[in-house]
Amino acid sequence: MSKRYHHGDLREALLDAAVRTLDAESLDAVTLRRLARETGVSHAAPYHHFSDLDALLAGVAARGFRMLREEMSRKAGPEDPDPFVQLRAAGTAYVTFAVLHPELFRLMFSGRWPGAGQPPELQDAAERAFAVLREMVRNATLPGADQGAEAVESGSRASWALVHGLAMLLVDGRLDARPGESPVDAAERITLEGTGVLGRGLRSL
Amino acid sequence: MSKRYHHGDLREALLDAAVRTLDAESLDAVTLRRLARETGVSHAAPYHHFSDLDALLAGVAARGFRMLREEMSRKAGPEDPDPFVQLRAAGTAYVTFAVLHPELFRLMFSGRWPGAGQPPELQDAAERAFAVLREMVRNATLPGADQGAEAVESGSRASWALVHGLAMLLVDGRLDARPGESPVDAAERITLEGTGVLGRGLRSL
DNA sequence: TGTACATCAGTGAACGCGCGTTCACTGATGTAC
DNA sequence: TGTACATCAGTGAACGCGCGTTCACTGATGTAC
Protein backbone atom coordinates (compact mmCIF):
# COMPACT_ATOMS: atom_id res chain seq x y z
CA MET A 1 0.00 0.00 0.00
CA SER A 2 3.03 2.32 0.01
CA LYS A 3 3.82 4.44 -3.00
CA ARG A 4 6.03 1.97 -4.75
CA TYR A 5 6.25 2.27 -8.48
CA HIS A 6 5.28 -1.31 -9.05
CA HIS A 7 2.04 -2.29 -7.49
CA GLY A 8 2.80 -5.88 -6.69
CA ASP A 9 -0.40 -7.56 -7.67
CA LEU A 10 -2.37 -5.11 -9.71
CA ARG A 11 -4.32 -7.79 -11.50
CA GLU A 12 -5.93 -9.13 -8.37
CA ALA A 13 -6.34 -5.65 -6.95
CA LEU A 14 -8.30 -4.61 -10.02
CA LEU A 15 -10.58 -7.62 -9.71
CA ASP A 16 -11.08 -6.82 -6.03
CA ALA A 17 -12.02 -3.27 -6.90
CA ALA A 18 -14.39 -4.46 -9.58
CA VAL A 19 -16.25 -6.77 -7.21
CA ARG A 20 -16.41 -4.01 -4.63
CA THR A 21 -17.78 -1.60 -7.19
CA LEU A 22 -20.36 -4.10 -8.37
CA ASP A 23 -21.53 -4.72 -4.82
CA ALA A 24 -21.71 -1.03 -4.05
CA GLU A 25 -23.06 0.28 -7.33
CA SER A 26 -23.64 -1.28 -10.71
CA LEU A 27 -22.03 -2.75 -13.76
CA ASP A 28 -22.06 0.63 -15.46
CA ALA A 29 -19.82 1.93 -12.72
CA VAL A 30 -17.16 -0.63 -13.54
CA THR A 31 -14.81 1.10 -15.96
CA LEU A 32 -11.12 0.60 -16.45
CA ARG A 33 -10.39 4.20 -15.59
CA ARG A 34 -12.33 4.03 -12.38
CA LEU A 35 -10.80 0.77 -11.23
CA ALA A 36 -7.38 2.22 -11.94
CA ARG A 37 -8.27 5.30 -9.94
CA GLU A 38 -9.45 3.23 -7.01
CA THR A 39 -6.40 1.07 -7.10
CA GLY A 40 -4.21 4.17 -7.03
CA VAL A 41 -2.68 3.58 -10.40
CA SER A 42 -2.70 5.46 -13.68
CA HIS A 43 -5.54 4.74 -16.05
CA ALA A 44 -3.32 3.06 -18.58
CA ALA A 45 -1.78 0.60 -16.14
CA PRO A 46 -4.60 -1.98 -16.31
CA TYR A 47 -3.75 -2.65 -19.93
CA HIS A 48 -0.66 -4.49 -18.78
CA HIS A 49 -2.96 -7.07 -17.18
CA PHE A 50 -6.11 -7.08 -19.27
CA SER A 51 -6.26 -6.56 -22.99
CA ASP A 52 -9.45 -4.57 -22.64
CA LEU A 53 -12.48 -3.96 -20.47
CA ASP A 54 -14.19 -7.08 -21.66
CA ALA A 55 -11.27 -9.24 -20.60
CA LEU A 56 -11.39 -7.74 -17.15
CA LEU A 57 -15.13 -8.35 -16.86
CA ALA A 58 -14.59 -11.95 -17.88
CA GLY A 59 -12.09 -12.23 -15.05
CA VAL A 60 -14.61 -10.79 -12.64
CA ALA A 61 -17.29 -13.20 -13.79
CA ALA A 62 -14.91 -16.13 -13.43
CA ARG A 63 -14.16 -15.07 -9.91
CA GLY A 64 -17.88 -14.86 -9.27
CA PHE A 65 -18.36 -18.45 -10.35
CA ARG A 66 -15.55 -19.53 -8.08
CA MET A 67 -17.19 -17.73 -5.17
CA LEU A 68 -20.53 -19.29 -6.00
CA ARG A 69 -19.06 -22.76 -6.17
CA GLU A 70 -17.34 -22.32 -2.86
CA GLU A 71 -20.51 -21.13 -1.17
CA MET A 72 -22.50 -24.06 -2.46
CA SER A 73 -19.91 -26.59 -1.42
CA ARG A 74 -19.54 -25.02 1.98
CA LYS A 75 -23.22 -24.78 2.84
CA ALA A 76 -24.03 -28.21 1.51
CA GLY A 77 -21.31 -29.85 3.56
CA PRO A 78 -21.44 -33.58 4.09
CA GLU A 79 -22.89 -33.43 7.61
CA ASP A 80 -26.31 -34.41 6.45
CA PRO A 81 -26.61 -37.89 5.01
CA ASP A 82 -29.78 -37.09 3.08
CA PRO A 83 -28.66 -36.02 -0.39
CA PHE A 84 -31.94 -34.25 -0.93
CA VAL A 85 -31.36 -32.02 2.07
CA GLN A 86 -27.88 -31.31 0.77
CA LEU A 87 -29.28 -30.37 -2.60
CA ARG A 88 -31.67 -27.93 -1.05
CA ALA A 89 -28.84 -26.42 1.00
CA ALA A 90 -26.83 -25.91 -2.16
CA GLY A 91 -29.83 -24.30 -3.78
CA THR A 92 -30.20 -21.98 -0.86
CA ALA A 93 -26.54 -21.06 -1.12
CA TYR A 94 -27.04 -20.32 -4.81
CA VAL A 95 -29.97 -18.01 -4.22
CA THR A 96 -28.35 -16.35 -1.22
CA PHE A 97 -25.23 -15.65 -3.22
CA ALA A 98 -27.33 -13.93 -5.86
CA VAL A 99 -29.09 -11.79 -3.28
CA LEU A 100 -25.82 -10.79 -1.65
CA HIS A 101 -24.09 -9.96 -4.94
CA PRO A 102 -26.87 -9.04 -7.35
CA GLU A 103 -24.80 -7.11 -9.85
CA LEU A 104 -22.03 -9.67 -9.88
CA PHE A 105 -24.60 -12.41 -10.35
CA ARG A 106 -26.12 -10.54 -13.23
CA LEU A 107 -22.74 -10.07 -14.86
CA MET A 108 -22.07 -13.79 -14.60
CA PHE A 109 -25.26 -14.46 -16.52
CA SER A 110 -25.20 -11.43 -18.74
CA GLY A 111 -24.83 -13.35 -21.97
CA ARG A 112 -21.83 -11.20 -22.70
CA TRP A 113 -19.79 -14.22 -23.70
CA PRO A 114 -21.96 -16.37 -25.88
CA GLY A 115 -21.00 -20.05 -25.90
CA ALA A 116 -17.92 -20.33 -28.02
CA GLY A 117 -16.65 -16.83 -27.32
CA GLN A 118 -16.28 -17.59 -23.64
CA PRO A 119 -12.70 -17.25 -22.32
CA PRO A 120 -11.39 -20.61 -21.07
CA GLU A 121 -10.94 -19.40 -17.50
CA LEU A 122 -14.55 -18.30 -17.36
CA GLN A 123 -15.86 -21.39 -19.06
CA ASP A 124 -13.97 -23.53 -16.60
CA ALA A 125 -15.10 -21.65 -13.50
CA ALA A 126 -18.72 -21.75 -14.62
CA GLU A 127 -18.58 -25.42 -15.44
CA ARG A 128 -17.13 -26.26 -12.03
CA ALA A 129 -19.89 -24.34 -10.30
CA PHE A 130 -22.66 -26.09 -12.18
CA ALA A 131 -20.94 -29.41 -11.59
CA VAL A 132 -21.51 -29.06 -7.87
CA LEU A 133 -25.24 -28.72 -8.39
CA ARG A 134 -25.38 -31.45 -10.98
CA GLU A 135 -23.52 -33.87 -8.77
CA MET A 136 -25.95 -33.29 -5.93
CA VAL A 137 -28.95 -33.77 -8.17
CA ARG A 138 -27.41 -37.03 -9.29
CA ASN A 139 -26.99 -38.14 -5.71
CA ALA A 140 -30.49 -37.12 -4.82
CA THR A 141 -32.18 -38.83 -7.73
CA LEU A 142 -30.05 -41.80 -8.63
CA PRO A 143 -31.29 -44.16 -5.93
CA GLY A 144 -34.80 -44.29 -7.31
CA ALA A 145 -34.01 -43.70 -10.94
CA ASP A 146 -35.74 -46.18 -13.17
CA GLN A 147 -35.52 -44.07 -16.24
CA GLY A 148 -31.81 -43.76 -16.82
CA ALA A 149 -29.44 -40.90 -17.41
CA GLU A 150 -31.81 -39.01 -19.65
CA ALA A 151 -34.35 -38.39 -16.91
CA VAL A 152 -31.64 -37.56 -14.41
CA GLU A 153 -30.27 -35.00 -16.82
CA SER A 154 -33.69 -33.39 -17.16
CA GLY A 155 -34.07 -33.30 -13.42
CA SER A 156 -30.68 -31.76 -13.08
CA ARG A 157 -31.43 -29.02 -15.54
CA ALA A 158 -34.82 -28.35 -14.02
CA SER A 159 -33.39 -28.06 -10.53
CA TRP A 160 -30.78 -25.66 -11.69
CA ALA A 161 -33.40 -23.65 -13.53
CA LEU A 162 -35.60 -23.53 -10.46
CA VAL A 163 -32.97 -22.04 -8.18
CA HIS A 164 -31.68 -19.83 -10.95
CA GLY A 165 -35.16 -18.49 -11.57
CA LEU A 166 -35.75 -17.88 -7.89
CA ALA A 167 -32.44 -16.07 -7.69
CA MET A 168 -33.17 -13.90 -10.71
CA LEU A 169 -36.68 -13.01 -9.63
CA LEU A 170 -35.47 -12.11 -6.16
CA VAL A 171 -32.69 -9.98 -7.54
CA ASP A 172 -35.22 -8.25 -9.74
CA GLY A 173 -37.43 -7.52 -6.78
CA ARG A 174 -40.25 -9.58 -8.28
CA LEU A 175 -40.60 -11.70 -5.15
CA ASP A 176 -41.23 -9.79 -2.00
CA ALA A 177 -39.77 -10.30 1.41
CA ARG A 178 -42.23 -10.32 4.27
CA PRO A 179 -42.40 -7.21 6.43
CA GLY A 180 -39.34 -7.09 8.62
CA GLU A 181 -37.71 -10.01 6.87
CA SER A 182 -34.11 -9.53 5.72
CA PRO A 183 -33.25 -10.21 2.08
CA VAL A 184 -31.17 -13.21 3.04
CA ASP A 185 -33.94 -14.63 5.21
CA ALA A 186 -36.41 -14.12 2.39
CA ALA A 187 -34.03 -15.86 0.00
CA GLU A 188 -33.75 -18.85 2.28
CA ARG A 189 -37.45 -19.12 2.97
CA ILE A 190 -38.45 -18.74 -0.66
CA THR A 191 -35.88 -21.28 -1.79
CA LEU A 192 -36.97 -23.83 0.77
CA GLU A 193 -40.60 -23.34 -0.13
CA GLY A 194 -39.95 -23.59 -3.83
CA THR A 195 -37.70 -26.61 -3.69
CA GLY A 196 -40.08 -28.19 -1.21
CA VAL A 197 -43.04 -28.04 -3.54
CA LEU A 198 -41.37 -28.93 -6.79
CA GLY A 199 -38.74 -31.17 -5.27
CA ARG A 200 -41.31 -33.89 -4.78
CA GLY A 201 -41.16 -34.43 -8.52
CA LEU A 202 -37.46 -35.12 -8.29
CA ARG A 203 -37.73 -37.70 -5.55
CA SER A 204 -40.12 -39.82 -7.52
CA LEU A 205 -37.93 -39.84 -10.58
CA MET B 1 -43.65 8.00 -44.08
CA SER B 2 -43.50 11.16 -46.22
CA LYS B 3 -41.39 14.10 -45.14
CA ARG B 4 -44.02 15.80 -43.12
CA TYR B 5 -42.82 18.04 -40.35
CA HIS B 6 -44.88 16.25 -37.75
CA HIS B 7 -44.27 12.58 -37.57
CA GLY B 8 -47.71 11.48 -36.55
CA ASP B 9 -46.94 8.87 -33.97
CA LEU B 10 -43.34 9.30 -33.02
CA ARG B 11 -43.80 7.75 -29.62
CA GLU B 12 -44.87 4.39 -30.97
CA ALA B 13 -42.36 4.60 -33.79
CA LEU B 14 -39.55 5.05 -31.27
CA LEU B 15 -40.70 2.04 -29.30
CA ASP B 16 -40.89 0.01 -32.51
CA ALA B 17 -37.37 1.02 -33.39
CA ALA B 18 -36.17 0.14 -29.92
CA VAL B 19 -37.61 -3.36 -30.07
CA ARG B 20 -36.16 -3.83 -33.53
CA THR B 21 -32.76 -2.69 -32.32
CA LEU B 22 -32.92 -4.98 -29.31
CA ASP B 23 -33.79 -7.95 -31.48
CA ALA B 24 -31.07 -7.17 -33.98
CA GLU B 25 -28.32 -6.04 -31.63
CA SER B 26 -28.20 -5.29 -27.95
CA LEU B 27 -29.34 -2.98 -25.20
CA ASP B 28 -26.19 -0.89 -25.59
CA ALA B 29 -27.25 -0.12 -29.12
CA VAL B 30 -30.48 1.43 -27.91
CA THR B 31 -29.73 5.13 -27.55
CA LEU B 32 -32.04 8.07 -28.01
CA ARG B 33 -29.90 9.48 -30.77
CA ARG B 34 -29.91 6.27 -32.69
CA LEU B 35 -33.62 5.68 -32.38
CA ALA B 36 -34.20 9.23 -33.57
CA ARG B 37 -31.91 8.60 -36.51
CA GLU B 38 -33.73 5.42 -37.44
CA THR B 39 -37.08 7.07 -37.13
CA GLY B 40 -35.92 9.84 -39.43
CA VAL B 41 -36.23 12.57 -36.89
CA SER B 42 -33.79 14.93 -35.23
CA HIS B 43 -32.06 13.68 -32.09
CA ALA B 44 -33.88 16.11 -29.86
CA ALA B 45 -37.34 15.14 -30.99
CA PRO B 46 -37.73 12.11 -28.69
CA TYR B 47 -37.64 14.42 -25.69
CA HIS B 48 -41.13 15.53 -26.56
CA HIS B 49 -42.32 11.99 -25.83
CA PHE B 50 -39.96 10.64 -23.22
CA SER B 51 -38.37 12.63 -20.47
CA ASP B 52 -35.14 10.71 -20.86
CA LEU B 53 -33.60 7.46 -22.02
CA ASP B 54 -34.73 5.63 -18.94
CA ALA B 55 -38.35 6.56 -19.51
CA LEU B 56 -38.14 5.22 -23.03
CA LEU B 57 -36.61 1.97 -21.85
CA ALA B 58 -39.39 1.60 -19.33
CA GLY B 59 -41.86 1.99 -22.17
CA VAL B 60 -40.04 -0.70 -24.12
CA ALA B 61 -40.07 -3.05 -21.15
CA ALA B 62 -43.78 -2.45 -20.62
CA ARG B 63 -44.42 -3.31 -24.22
CA GLY B 64 -42.36 -6.46 -23.73
CA PHE B 65 -44.56 -7.56 -20.86
CA ARG B 66 -47.65 -6.94 -22.96
CA MET B 67 -46.19 -9.08 -25.73
CA LEU B 68 -45.30 -11.81 -23.25
CA ARG B 69 -48.75 -11.82 -21.75
CA GLU B 70 -50.36 -12.07 -25.14
CA GLU B 71 -48.17 -14.98 -26.17
CA MET B 72 -48.95 -16.89 -23.01
CA SER B 73 -52.68 -16.33 -23.30
CA ARG B 74 -52.66 -17.26 -26.95
CA LYS B 75 -50.67 -20.47 -26.67
CA ALA B 76 -52.47 -21.62 -23.58
CA GLY B 77 -55.86 -21.19 -25.16
CA PRO B 78 -58.84 -22.93 -23.59
CA GLU B 79 -58.95 -25.82 -26.07
CA ASP B 80 -57.43 -28.20 -23.60
CA PRO B 81 -59.55 -28.95 -20.57
CA ASP B 82 -56.59 -30.09 -18.48
CA PRO B 83 -55.37 -27.01 -16.59
CA PHE B 84 -52.01 -28.64 -16.12
CA VAL B 85 -51.50 -28.96 -19.86
CA GLN B 86 -52.51 -25.33 -20.21
CA LEU B 87 -50.01 -24.31 -17.60
CA ARG B 88 -47.22 -26.10 -19.41
CA ALA B 89 -48.25 -24.45 -22.67
CA ALA B 90 -48.05 -21.05 -21.00
CA GLY B 91 -44.64 -21.95 -19.64
CA THR B 92 -43.49 -22.94 -23.09
CA ALA B 93 -44.76 -19.64 -24.45
CA TYR B 94 -42.82 -17.83 -21.72
CA VAL B 95 -39.56 -19.58 -22.55
CA THR B 96 -40.07 -19.30 -26.29
CA PHE B 97 -40.69 -15.59 -25.97
CA ALA B 98 -37.38 -15.22 -24.14
CA VAL B 99 -35.52 -17.15 -26.80
CA LEU B 100 -37.04 -15.11 -29.59
CA HIS B 101 -36.39 -11.76 -27.90
CA PRO B 102 -33.41 -12.33 -25.63
CA GLU B 103 -32.34 -8.73 -25.25
CA LEU B 104 -35.85 -7.49 -24.71
CA PHE B 105 -36.42 -10.21 -22.15
CA ARG B 106 -33.24 -9.23 -20.36
CA LEU B 107 -34.29 -5.60 -20.31
CA MET B 108 -37.62 -6.54 -18.78
CA PHE B 109 -35.79 -8.26 -15.95
CA SER B 110 -32.81 -5.97 -15.77
CA GLY B 111 -33.55 -4.70 -12.30
CA ARG B 112 -33.35 -1.20 -13.69
CA TRP B 113 -36.53 -0.20 -11.94
CA PRO B 114 -36.36 -1.52 -8.44
CA GLY B 115 -39.71 -2.10 -6.79
CA ALA B 116 -41.05 1.28 -5.84
CA GLY B 117 -39.24 3.17 -8.60
CA GLN B 118 -41.13 1.28 -11.25
CA PRO B 119 -43.23 3.47 -13.56
CA PRO B 120 -46.94 2.64 -13.21
CA GLU B 121 -47.33 1.58 -16.83
CA LEU B 122 -44.49 -0.91 -16.45
CA GLN B 123 -45.65 -2.14 -13.08
CA ASP B 124 -49.09 -2.74 -14.49
CA ALA B 125 -47.93 -4.53 -17.63
CA ALA B 126 -45.65 -6.80 -15.62
CA GLU B 127 -48.35 -7.59 -13.10
CA ARG B 128 -50.80 -8.52 -15.81
CA ALA B 129 -48.29 -10.88 -17.38
CA PHE B 130 -47.54 -12.67 -14.13
CA ALA B 131 -51.24 -12.84 -13.38
CA VAL B 132 -51.76 -15.11 -16.38
CA LEU B 133 -49.26 -17.59 -15.04
CA ARG B 134 -50.53 -17.32 -11.50
CA GLU B 135 -54.09 -17.91 -12.56
CA MET B 136 -53.13 -21.06 -14.40
CA VAL B 137 -51.17 -22.38 -11.47
CA ARG B 138 -54.21 -21.77 -9.33
CA ASN B 139 -56.37 -23.72 -11.73
CA ALA B 140 -53.88 -26.53 -11.95
CA THR B 141 -53.40 -26.93 -8.23
CA LEU B 142 -56.62 -25.88 -6.59
CA PRO B 143 -58.56 -29.09 -7.17
CA GLY B 144 -56.29 -31.10 -4.92
CA ALA B 145 -55.25 -28.37 -2.55
CA ASP B 146 -55.52 -29.46 1.03
CA GLN B 147 -53.11 -26.91 2.33
CA GLY B 148 -54.74 -23.63 1.52
CA ALA B 149 -53.67 -20.47 -0.22
CA GLU B 150 -50.22 -20.46 1.30
CA ALA B 151 -49.13 -23.65 -0.46
CA VAL B 152 -50.72 -22.55 -3.70
CA GLU B 153 -48.80 -19.31 -3.50
CA SER B 154 -45.54 -21.21 -3.06
CA GLY B 155 -46.37 -23.44 -5.98
CA SER B 156 -47.19 -20.45 -8.07
CA ARG B 157 -43.91 -18.75 -7.30
CA ALA B 158 -41.94 -21.92 -7.87
CA SER B 159 -43.57 -22.55 -11.24
CA TRP B 160 -42.82 -19.06 -12.34
CA ALA B 161 -39.25 -19.40 -11.14
CA LEU B 162 -38.84 -22.67 -13.01
CA VAL B 163 -39.83 -21.28 -16.39
CA HIS B 164 -38.02 -18.05 -15.68
CA GLY B 165 -34.85 -19.94 -14.87
CA LEU B 166 -35.14 -22.10 -17.96
CA ALA B 167 -35.64 -19.00 -20.04
CA MET B 168 -32.67 -17.20 -18.53
CA LEU B 169 -30.33 -20.16 -18.83
CA LEU B 170 -31.35 -20.72 -22.43
CA VAL B 171 -30.85 -17.07 -23.26
CA ASP B 172 -27.43 -17.26 -21.66
CA GLY B 173 -26.50 -20.26 -23.75
CA ARG B 174 -26.09 -22.39 -20.64
CA LEU B 175 -28.47 -25.07 -21.92
CA ASP B 176 -27.58 -26.49 -25.27
CA ALA B 177 -29.82 -27.34 -28.16
CA ARG B 178 -29.29 -30.73 -29.71
CA PRO B 179 -27.46 -30.89 -33.01
CA GLY B 180 -29.71 -29.60 -35.72
CA GLU B 181 -32.38 -28.48 -33.28
CA SER B 182 -33.65 -24.93 -33.69
CA PRO B 183 -33.57 -22.60 -30.68
CA VAL B 184 -37.34 -22.57 -30.49
CA ASP B 185 -37.55 -26.35 -30.66
CA ALA B 186 -34.94 -26.61 -27.95
CA ALA B 187 -36.88 -24.15 -25.82
CA GLU B 188 -40.04 -26.19 -26.17
CA ARG B 189 -38.40 -29.50 -25.49
CA ILE B 190 -36.46 -28.26 -22.48
CA THR B 191 -39.51 -26.59 -21.01
CA LEU B 192 -41.66 -29.67 -21.41
CA GLU B 193 -38.97 -31.85 -19.87
CA GLY B 194 -38.41 -29.50 -16.96
CA THR B 195 -42.05 -28.92 -16.18
CA GLY B 196 -42.69 -32.62 -16.62
CA VAL B 197 -40.21 -33.65 -13.97
CA LEU B 198 -40.88 -30.97 -11.40
CA GLY B 199 -44.54 -30.53 -12.21
CA ARG B 200 -45.35 -33.77 -10.43
CA GLY B 201 -44.74 -31.90 -7.20
CA LEU B 202 -47.42 -29.38 -8.13
CA ARG B 203 -50.06 -31.95 -8.91
CA SER B 204 -49.78 -33.51 -5.52
CA LEU B 205 -50.13 -30.22 -3.71
C1' DT C 1 29.52 -9.63 -5.61
C1' DG C 2 28.99 -6.38 -9.63
C1' DT C 3 27.64 -5.04 -13.78
C1' DA C 4 25.06 -4.88 -18.37
C1' DC C 5 21.05 -5.36 -20.23
C1' DA C 6 16.45 -7.21 -21.44
C1' DT C 7 12.06 -7.18 -19.81
C1' DC C 8 8.34 -5.82 -17.26
C1' DA C 9 4.95 -2.62 -15.14
C1' DG C 10 4.22 1.60 -14.43
C1' DT C 11 3.26 7.11 -16.13
C1' DG C 12 0.90 11.02 -18.27
C1' DA C 13 -0.48 13.36 -22.37
C1' DA C 14 -3.37 12.95 -26.12
C1' DC C 15 -7.00 11.38 -29.33
C1' DG C 16 -11.59 10.64 -30.97
C1' DC C 17 -16.00 9.11 -29.90
C1' DG C 18 -21.00 9.11 -29.37
C1' DC C 19 -23.70 10.06 -26.05
C1' DG C 20 -27.43 12.69 -23.09
C1' DT C 21 -29.21 16.84 -22.59
C1' DT C 22 -30.36 21.85 -23.18
C1' DC C 23 -31.64 25.78 -25.76
C1' DA C 24 -33.75 29.15 -28.69
C1' DC C 25 -36.04 28.51 -32.70
C1' DT C 26 -39.80 27.43 -36.26
C1' DG C 27 -43.33 25.09 -38.71
C1' DA C 28 -47.84 22.67 -38.15
C1' DT C 29 -52.06 21.96 -35.87
C1' DG C 30 -56.29 22.83 -33.57
C1' DT C 31 -59.58 25.80 -31.48
C1' DA C 32 -62.37 30.03 -30.02
C1' DC C 33 -64.81 33.38 -31.84
C1' DT D 1 -65.77 30.25 -43.52
C1' DG D 2 -61.81 33.11 -41.79
C1' DT D 3 -58.80 34.68 -38.69
C1' DA D 4 -55.90 35.08 -34.32
C1' DC D 5 -53.53 32.78 -31.39
C1' DA D 6 -52.07 29.15 -28.11
C1' DT D 7 -50.05 24.93 -28.12
C1' DC D 8 -47.67 21.24 -29.78
C1' DA D 9 -43.89 18.67 -32.13
C1' DG D 10 -40.41 19.26 -34.65
C1' DT D 11 -35.12 21.43 -35.85
C1' DG D 12 -30.13 22.11 -35.46
C1' DA D 13 -26.34 24.00 -32.96
C1' DA D 14 -23.95 23.56 -28.89
C1' DC D 15 -22.22 21.82 -24.43
C1' DG D 16 -19.74 18.85 -21.40
C1' DC D 17 -18.73 14.34 -20.17
C1' DG D 18 -16.08 10.21 -19.13
C1' DC D 19 -14.82 6.76 -21.51
C1' DG D 20 -11.55 3.29 -24.14
C1' DT D 21 -7.48 3.16 -26.18
C1' DT D 22 -2.78 4.41 -27.95
C1' DC D 23 1.75 6.18 -27.52
C1' DA D 24 6.40 7.29 -26.27
C1' DC D 25 8.32 7.34 -22.06
C1' DT D 26 10.66 5.87 -17.52
C1' DG D 27 11.53 3.53 -13.33
C1' DA D 28 12.02 -1.14 -11.22
C1' DT D 29 13.14 -5.85 -11.45
C1' DG D 30 15.48 -10.01 -12.56
C1' DT D 31 19.01 -12.57 -14.84
C1' DA D 32 23.41 -13.93 -17.39
C1' DC D 33 27.93 -13.72 -16.92
mmCIF file of C-alpha atoms in Angstrom, chain A residues 6-93:
data_model
loop_
_atom_site.group_PDB
_atom_site.id
_atom_site.type_symbol
_atom_site.label_atom_id
_atom_site.label_comp_id
_atom_site.label_asym_id
_atom_site.label_seq_id
_atom_site.Cartn_x
_atom_site.Cartn_y
_atom_site.Cartn_z
ATOM 1 C CA HIS A 6 5.279 -1.306 -9.050
ATOM 2 C CA HIS A 7 2.037 -2.286 -7.493
ATOM 3 C CA GLY A 8 2.801 -5.879 -6.694
ATOM 4 C CA ASP A 9 -0.398 -7.557 -7.669
ATOM 5 C CA LEU A 10 -2.368 -5.110 -9.707
ATOM 6 C CA ARG A 11 -4.320 -7.790 -11.504
ATOM 7 C CA GLU A 12 -5.926 -9.131 -8.369
ATOM 8 C CA ALA A 13 -6.337 -5.649 -6.952
ATOM 9 C CA LEU A 14 -8.303 -4.611 -10.025
ATOM 10 C CA LEU A 15 -10.579 -7.622 -9.712
ATOM 11 C CA ASP A 16 -11.084 -6.821 -6.034
ATOM 12 C CA ALA A 17 -12.017 -3.274 -6.898
ATOM 13 C CA ALA A 18 -14.393 -4.463 -9.584
ATOM 14 C CA VAL A 19 -16.251 -6.766 -7.205
ATOM 15 C CA ARG A 20 -16.407 -4.008 -4.632
ATOM 16 C CA THR A 21 -17.782 -1.596 -7.192
ATOM 17 C CA LEU A 22 -20.361 -4.104 -8.372
ATOM 18 C CA ASP A 23 -21.530 -4.717 -4.823
ATOM 19 C CA ALA A 24 -21.709 -1.026 -4.048
ATOM 20 C CA GLU A 25 -23.062 0.276 -7.326
ATOM 21 C CA SER A 26 -23.636 -1.275 -10.713
ATOM 22 C CA LEU A 27 -22.031 -2.748 -13.760
ATOM 23 C CA ASP A 28 -22.061 0.632 -15.456
ATOM 24 C CA ALA A 29 -19.820 1.930 -12.717
ATOM 25 C CA VAL A 30 -17.164 -0.627 -13.545
ATOM 26 C CA THR A 31 -14.815 1.098 -15.963
ATOM 27 C CA LEU A 32 -11.123 0.605 -16.449
ATOM 28 C CA ARG A 33 -10.394 4.195 -15.587
ATOM 29 C CA ARG A 34 -12.330 4.028 -12.384
ATOM 30 C CA LEU A 35 -10.798 0.775 -11.233
ATOM 31 C CA ALA A 36 -7.375 2.219 -11.937
ATOM 32 C CA ARG A 37 -8.272 5.300 -9.937
ATOM 33 C CA GLU A 38 -9.451 3.230 -7.010
ATOM 34 C CA THR A 39 -6.402 1.067 -7.096
ATOM 35 C CA GLY A 40 -4.208 4.169 -7.029
ATOM 36 C CA VAL A 41 -2.676 3.584 -10.397
ATOM 37 C CA SER A 42 -2.705 5.458 -13.680
ATOM 38 C CA HIS A 43 -5.545 4.738 -16.047
ATOM 39 C CA ALA A 44 -3.315 3.056 -18.576
ATOM 40 C CA ALA A 45 -1.783 0.600 -16.144
ATOM 41 C CA PRO A 46 -4.596 -1.981 -16.312
ATOM 42 C CA TYR A 47 -3.747 -2.650 -19.927
ATOM 43 C CA HIS A 48 -0.664 -4.495 -18.780
ATOM 44 C CA HIS A 49 -2.965 -7.068 -17.181
ATOM 45 C CA PHE A 50 -6.110 -7.079 -19.266
ATOM 46 C CA SER A 51 -6.257 -6.563 -22.986
ATOM 47 C CA ASP A 52 -9.450 -4.567 -22.635
ATOM 48 C CA LEU A 53 -12.476 -3.958 -20.475
ATOM 49 C CA ASP A 54 -14.186 -7.077 -21.665
ATOM 50 C CA ALA A 55 -11.270 -9.245 -20.604
ATOM 51 C CA LEU A 56 -11.391 -7.739 -17.151
ATOM 52 C CA LEU A 57 -15.131 -8.346 -16.861
ATOM 53 C CA ALA A 58 -14.590 -11.952 -17.878
ATOM 54 C CA GLY A 59 -12.089 -12.234 -15.055
ATOM 55 C CA VAL A 60 -14.609 -10.786 -12.636
ATOM 56 C CA ALA A 61 -17.292 -13.202 -13.792
ATOM 57 C CA ALA A 62 -14.912 -16.129 -13.426
ATOM 58 C CA ARG A 63 -14.159 -15.071 -9.906
ATOM 59 C CA GLY A 64 -17.880 -14.862 -9.270
ATOM 60 C CA PHE A 65 -18.363 -18.451 -10.348
ATOM 61 C CA ARG A 66 -15.553 -19.527 -8.083
ATOM 62 C CA MET A 67 -17.189 -17.726 -5.168
ATOM 63 C CA LEU A 68 -20.531 -19.290 -5.999
ATOM 64 C CA ARG A 69 -19.060 -22.760 -6.167
ATOM 65 C CA GLU A 70 -17.344 -22.324 -2.857
ATOM 66 C CA GLU A 71 -20.515 -21.125 -1.168
ATOM 67 C CA MET A 72 -22.502 -24.062 -2.460
ATOM 68 C CA SER A 73 -19.905 -26.588 -1.416
ATOM 69 C CA ARG A 74 -19.536 -25.020 1.982
ATOM 70 C CA LYS A 75 -23.220 -24.777 2.839
ATOM 71 C CA ALA A 76 -24.030 -28.215 1.507
ATOM 72 C CA GLY A 77 -21.306 -29.847 3.562
ATOM 73 C CA PRO A 78 -21.438 -33.581 4.095
ATOM 74 C CA GLU A 79 -22.888 -33.431 7.611
ATOM 75 C CA ASP A 80 -26.311 -34.409 6.453
ATOM 76 C CA PRO A 81 -26.610 -37.888 5.014
ATOM 77 C CA ASP A 82 -29.775 -37.088 3.076
ATOM 78 C CA PRO A 83 -28.657 -36.022 -0.393
ATOM 79 C CA PHE A 84 -31.935 -34.254 -0.928
ATOM 80 C CA VAL A 85 -31.357 -32.021 2.067
ATOM 81 C CA GLN A 86 -27.879 -31.306 0.768
ATOM 82 C CA LEU A 87 -29.282 -30.373 -2.597
ATOM 83 C CA ARG A 88 -31.671 -27.926 -1.052
ATOM 84 C CA ALA A 89 -28.844 -26.415 0.996
ATOM 85 C CA ALA A 90 -26.826 -25.910 -2.159
ATOM 86 C CA GLY A 91 -29.828 -24.304 -3.782
ATOM 87 C CA THR A 92 -30.202 -21.979 -0.860
ATOM 88 C CA ALA A 93 -26.536 -21.064 -1.122
#
